[in-house]
mmCIF file of C-alpha atoms in Angstrom:
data_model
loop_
_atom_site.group_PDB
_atom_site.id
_atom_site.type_symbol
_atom_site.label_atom_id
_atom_site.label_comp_id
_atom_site.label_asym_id
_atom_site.label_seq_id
_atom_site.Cartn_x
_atom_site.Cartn_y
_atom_site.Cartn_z
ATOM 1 C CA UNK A 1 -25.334 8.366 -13.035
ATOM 2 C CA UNK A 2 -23.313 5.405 -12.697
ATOM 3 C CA UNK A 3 -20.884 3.497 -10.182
ATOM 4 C CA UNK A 4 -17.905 6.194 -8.577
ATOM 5 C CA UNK A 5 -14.927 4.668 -7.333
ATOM 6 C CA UNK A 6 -11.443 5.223 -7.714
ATOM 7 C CA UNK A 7 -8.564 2.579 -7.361
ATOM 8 C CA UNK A 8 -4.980 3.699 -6.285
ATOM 9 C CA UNK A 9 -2.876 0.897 -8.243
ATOM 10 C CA UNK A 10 1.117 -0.081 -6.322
ATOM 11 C CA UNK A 11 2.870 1.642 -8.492
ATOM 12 C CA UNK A 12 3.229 4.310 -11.666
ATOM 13 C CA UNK A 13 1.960 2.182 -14.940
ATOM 14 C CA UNK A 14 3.369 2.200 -18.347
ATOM 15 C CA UNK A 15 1.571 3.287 -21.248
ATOM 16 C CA UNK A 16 1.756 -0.609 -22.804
ATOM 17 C CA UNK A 17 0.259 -1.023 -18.675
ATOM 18 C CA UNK A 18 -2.308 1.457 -19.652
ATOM 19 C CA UNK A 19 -4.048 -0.355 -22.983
ATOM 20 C CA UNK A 20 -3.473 -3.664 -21.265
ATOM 21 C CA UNK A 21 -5.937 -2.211 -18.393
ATOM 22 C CA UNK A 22 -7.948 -0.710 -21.219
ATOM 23 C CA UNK A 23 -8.900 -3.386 -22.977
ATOM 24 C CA UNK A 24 -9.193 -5.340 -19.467
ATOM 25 C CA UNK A 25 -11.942 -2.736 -18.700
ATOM 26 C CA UNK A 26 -10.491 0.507 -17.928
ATOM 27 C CA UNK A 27 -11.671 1.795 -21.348
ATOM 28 C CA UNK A 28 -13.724 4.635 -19.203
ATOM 29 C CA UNK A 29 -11.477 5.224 -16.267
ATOM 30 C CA UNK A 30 -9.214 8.471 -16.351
ATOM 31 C CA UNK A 31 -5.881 7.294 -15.478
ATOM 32 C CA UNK A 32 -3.737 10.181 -12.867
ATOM 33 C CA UNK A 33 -0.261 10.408 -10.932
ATOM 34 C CA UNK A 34 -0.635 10.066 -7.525
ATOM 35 C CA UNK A 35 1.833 9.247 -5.030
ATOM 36 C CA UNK A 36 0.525 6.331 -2.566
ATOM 37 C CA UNK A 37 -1.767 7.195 0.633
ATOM 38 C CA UNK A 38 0.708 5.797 3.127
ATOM 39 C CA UNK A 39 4.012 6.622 2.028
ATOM 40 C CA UNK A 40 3.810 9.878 -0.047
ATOM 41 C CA UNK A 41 7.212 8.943 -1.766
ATOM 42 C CA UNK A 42 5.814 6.605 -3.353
ATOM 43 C CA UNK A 43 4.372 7.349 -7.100
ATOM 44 C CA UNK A 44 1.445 4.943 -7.945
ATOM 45 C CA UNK A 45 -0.873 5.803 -10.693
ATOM 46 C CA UNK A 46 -4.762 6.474 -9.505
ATOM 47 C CA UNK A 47 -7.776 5.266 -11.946
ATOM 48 C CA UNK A 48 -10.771 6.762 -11.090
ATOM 49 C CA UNK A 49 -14.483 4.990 -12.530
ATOM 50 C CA UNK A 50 -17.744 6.033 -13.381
ATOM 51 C CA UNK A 51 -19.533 2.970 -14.552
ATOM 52 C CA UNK A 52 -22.632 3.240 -16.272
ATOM 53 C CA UNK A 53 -22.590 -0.434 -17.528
ATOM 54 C CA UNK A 54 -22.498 -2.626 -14.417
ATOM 55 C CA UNK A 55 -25.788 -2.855 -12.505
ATOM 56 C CA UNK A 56 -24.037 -2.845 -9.319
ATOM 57 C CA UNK A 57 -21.181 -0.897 -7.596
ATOM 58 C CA UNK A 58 -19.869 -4.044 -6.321
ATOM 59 C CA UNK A 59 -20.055 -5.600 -9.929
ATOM 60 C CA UNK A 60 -18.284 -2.909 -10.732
ATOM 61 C CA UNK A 61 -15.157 -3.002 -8.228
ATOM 62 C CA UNK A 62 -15.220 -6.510 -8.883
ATOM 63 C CA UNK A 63 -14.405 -5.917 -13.180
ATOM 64 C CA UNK A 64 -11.775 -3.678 -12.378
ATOM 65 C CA UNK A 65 -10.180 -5.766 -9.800
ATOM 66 C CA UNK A 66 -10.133 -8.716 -12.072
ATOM 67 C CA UNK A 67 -8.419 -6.138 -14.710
ATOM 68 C CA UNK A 68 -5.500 -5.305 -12.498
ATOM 69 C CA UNK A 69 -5.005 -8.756 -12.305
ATOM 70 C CA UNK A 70 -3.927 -8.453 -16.402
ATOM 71 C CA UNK A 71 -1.067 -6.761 -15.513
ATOM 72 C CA UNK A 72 2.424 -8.563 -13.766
ATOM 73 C CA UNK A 73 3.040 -7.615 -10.746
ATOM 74 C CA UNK A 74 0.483 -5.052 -10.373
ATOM 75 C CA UNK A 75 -1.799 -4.650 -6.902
ATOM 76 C CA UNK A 76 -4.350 -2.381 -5.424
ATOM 77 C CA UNK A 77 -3.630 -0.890 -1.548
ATOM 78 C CA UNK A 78 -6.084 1.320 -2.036
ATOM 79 C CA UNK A 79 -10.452 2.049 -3.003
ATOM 80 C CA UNK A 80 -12.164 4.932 -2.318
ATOM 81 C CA UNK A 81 -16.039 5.130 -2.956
ATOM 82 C CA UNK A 82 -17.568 9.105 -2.699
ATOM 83 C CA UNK A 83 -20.710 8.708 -0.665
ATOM 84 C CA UNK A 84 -23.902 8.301 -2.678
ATOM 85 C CA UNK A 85 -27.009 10.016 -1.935
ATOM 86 C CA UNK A 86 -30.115 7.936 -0.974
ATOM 87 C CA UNK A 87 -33.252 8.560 -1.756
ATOM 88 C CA UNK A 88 -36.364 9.031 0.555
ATOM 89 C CA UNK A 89 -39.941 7.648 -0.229
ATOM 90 C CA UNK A 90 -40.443 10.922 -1.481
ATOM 91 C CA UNK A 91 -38.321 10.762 -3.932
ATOM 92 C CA UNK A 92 -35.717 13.276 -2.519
ATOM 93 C CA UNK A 93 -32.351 12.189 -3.959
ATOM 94 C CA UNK A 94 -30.177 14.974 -1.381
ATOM 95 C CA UNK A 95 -30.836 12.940 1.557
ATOM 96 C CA UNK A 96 -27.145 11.018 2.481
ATOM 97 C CA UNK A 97 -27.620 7.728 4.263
ATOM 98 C CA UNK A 98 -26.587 8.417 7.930
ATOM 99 C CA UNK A 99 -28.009 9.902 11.156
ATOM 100 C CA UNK A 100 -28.137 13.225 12.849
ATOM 101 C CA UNK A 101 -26.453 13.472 16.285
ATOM 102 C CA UNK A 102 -28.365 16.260 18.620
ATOM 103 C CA UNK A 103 -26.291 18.312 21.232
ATOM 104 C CA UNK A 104 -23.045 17.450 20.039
ATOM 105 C CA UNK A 105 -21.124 20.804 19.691
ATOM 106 C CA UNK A 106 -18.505 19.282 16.942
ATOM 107 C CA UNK A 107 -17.054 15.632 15.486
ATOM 108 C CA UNK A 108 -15.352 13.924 18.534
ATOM 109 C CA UNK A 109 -16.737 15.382 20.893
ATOM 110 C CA UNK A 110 -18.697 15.167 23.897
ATOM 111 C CA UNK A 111 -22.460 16.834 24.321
ATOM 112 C CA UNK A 112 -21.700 19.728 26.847
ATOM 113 C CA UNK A 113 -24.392 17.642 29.425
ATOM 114 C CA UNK A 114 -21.969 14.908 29.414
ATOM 115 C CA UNK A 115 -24.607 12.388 28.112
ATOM 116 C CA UNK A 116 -24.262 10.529 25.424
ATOM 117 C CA UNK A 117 -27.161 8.383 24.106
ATOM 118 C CA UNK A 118 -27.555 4.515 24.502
ATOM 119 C CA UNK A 119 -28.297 2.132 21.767
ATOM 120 C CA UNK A 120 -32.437 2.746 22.240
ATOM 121 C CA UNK A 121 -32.437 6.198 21.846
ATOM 122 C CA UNK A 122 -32.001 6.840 25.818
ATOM 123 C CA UNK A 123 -29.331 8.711 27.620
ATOM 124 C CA UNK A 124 -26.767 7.080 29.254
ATOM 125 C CA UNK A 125 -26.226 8.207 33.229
ATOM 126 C CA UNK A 126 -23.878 11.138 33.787
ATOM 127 C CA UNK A 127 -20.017 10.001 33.843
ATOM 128 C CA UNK A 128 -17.808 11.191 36.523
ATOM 129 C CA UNK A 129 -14.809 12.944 35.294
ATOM 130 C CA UNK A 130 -11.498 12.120 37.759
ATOM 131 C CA UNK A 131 -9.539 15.051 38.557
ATOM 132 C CA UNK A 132 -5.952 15.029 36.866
#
């Protein structure tokens, strides 16, 4: 398995854009349209990476940023990175890096006892809620 990432580049390349990027380094990304995260009228081409030849993820972002760089005028607004699994002593591969939050009945909210746990593990004193 090697390094996932994807870069959203500023704008829609050219095919001449595309070998230039190529022989910068992109020879294994697959090139897509995509229009840009912010402003989706906006079409910017998206080059996603697996790299099996750097020995680091950040090595990795790194090459490819230097490879934009090839081409005039051409930036990056945007990286996304999948989450990697991490793996346990054991050997267990499944495990994602992260914690598990007890008594919480959903993401944002608050547990239904109106505690919510301090930095050492402890519970933090019941808040009063002000009428409205």
């Amino acid at each position: 398995m090697g390094h996932k990432f994807s870069l959203v580049l500023s704008r829609q390349i050219t095919d001449e854009e595309t070998v230039i990027l190529q022989e910068a380094g992109f020879a294994e990304a697959a090139f897509a349209t995509d229009s840009l995260p912010t402003n989706a009228d906006v079409t910017v081409t998206k080059a996603d990476f697996d790299d099996t030849v750097s020995p680091s993820l950040a090595e990795a972002i790194e090459a490819a940023l230097a490879a934009v760089q090839k081409v005039p005028d051409l930036t990056v607004p945007g990286l996304s990175v999948p989450a990697v699994p991490r793996e346990t002593p054991d050997g267990d591969a499944n495990v994602l890096v992260g914690e598990v939050v007890e008594g919480s009945s959903g993401a944002g909210e608050t547990p239904a006892n109106d505690e919510a746990p301090e930095e050492d593990g402890k519970k933090a004193p019941k808040k009063k809620r002000s009428a409205k």
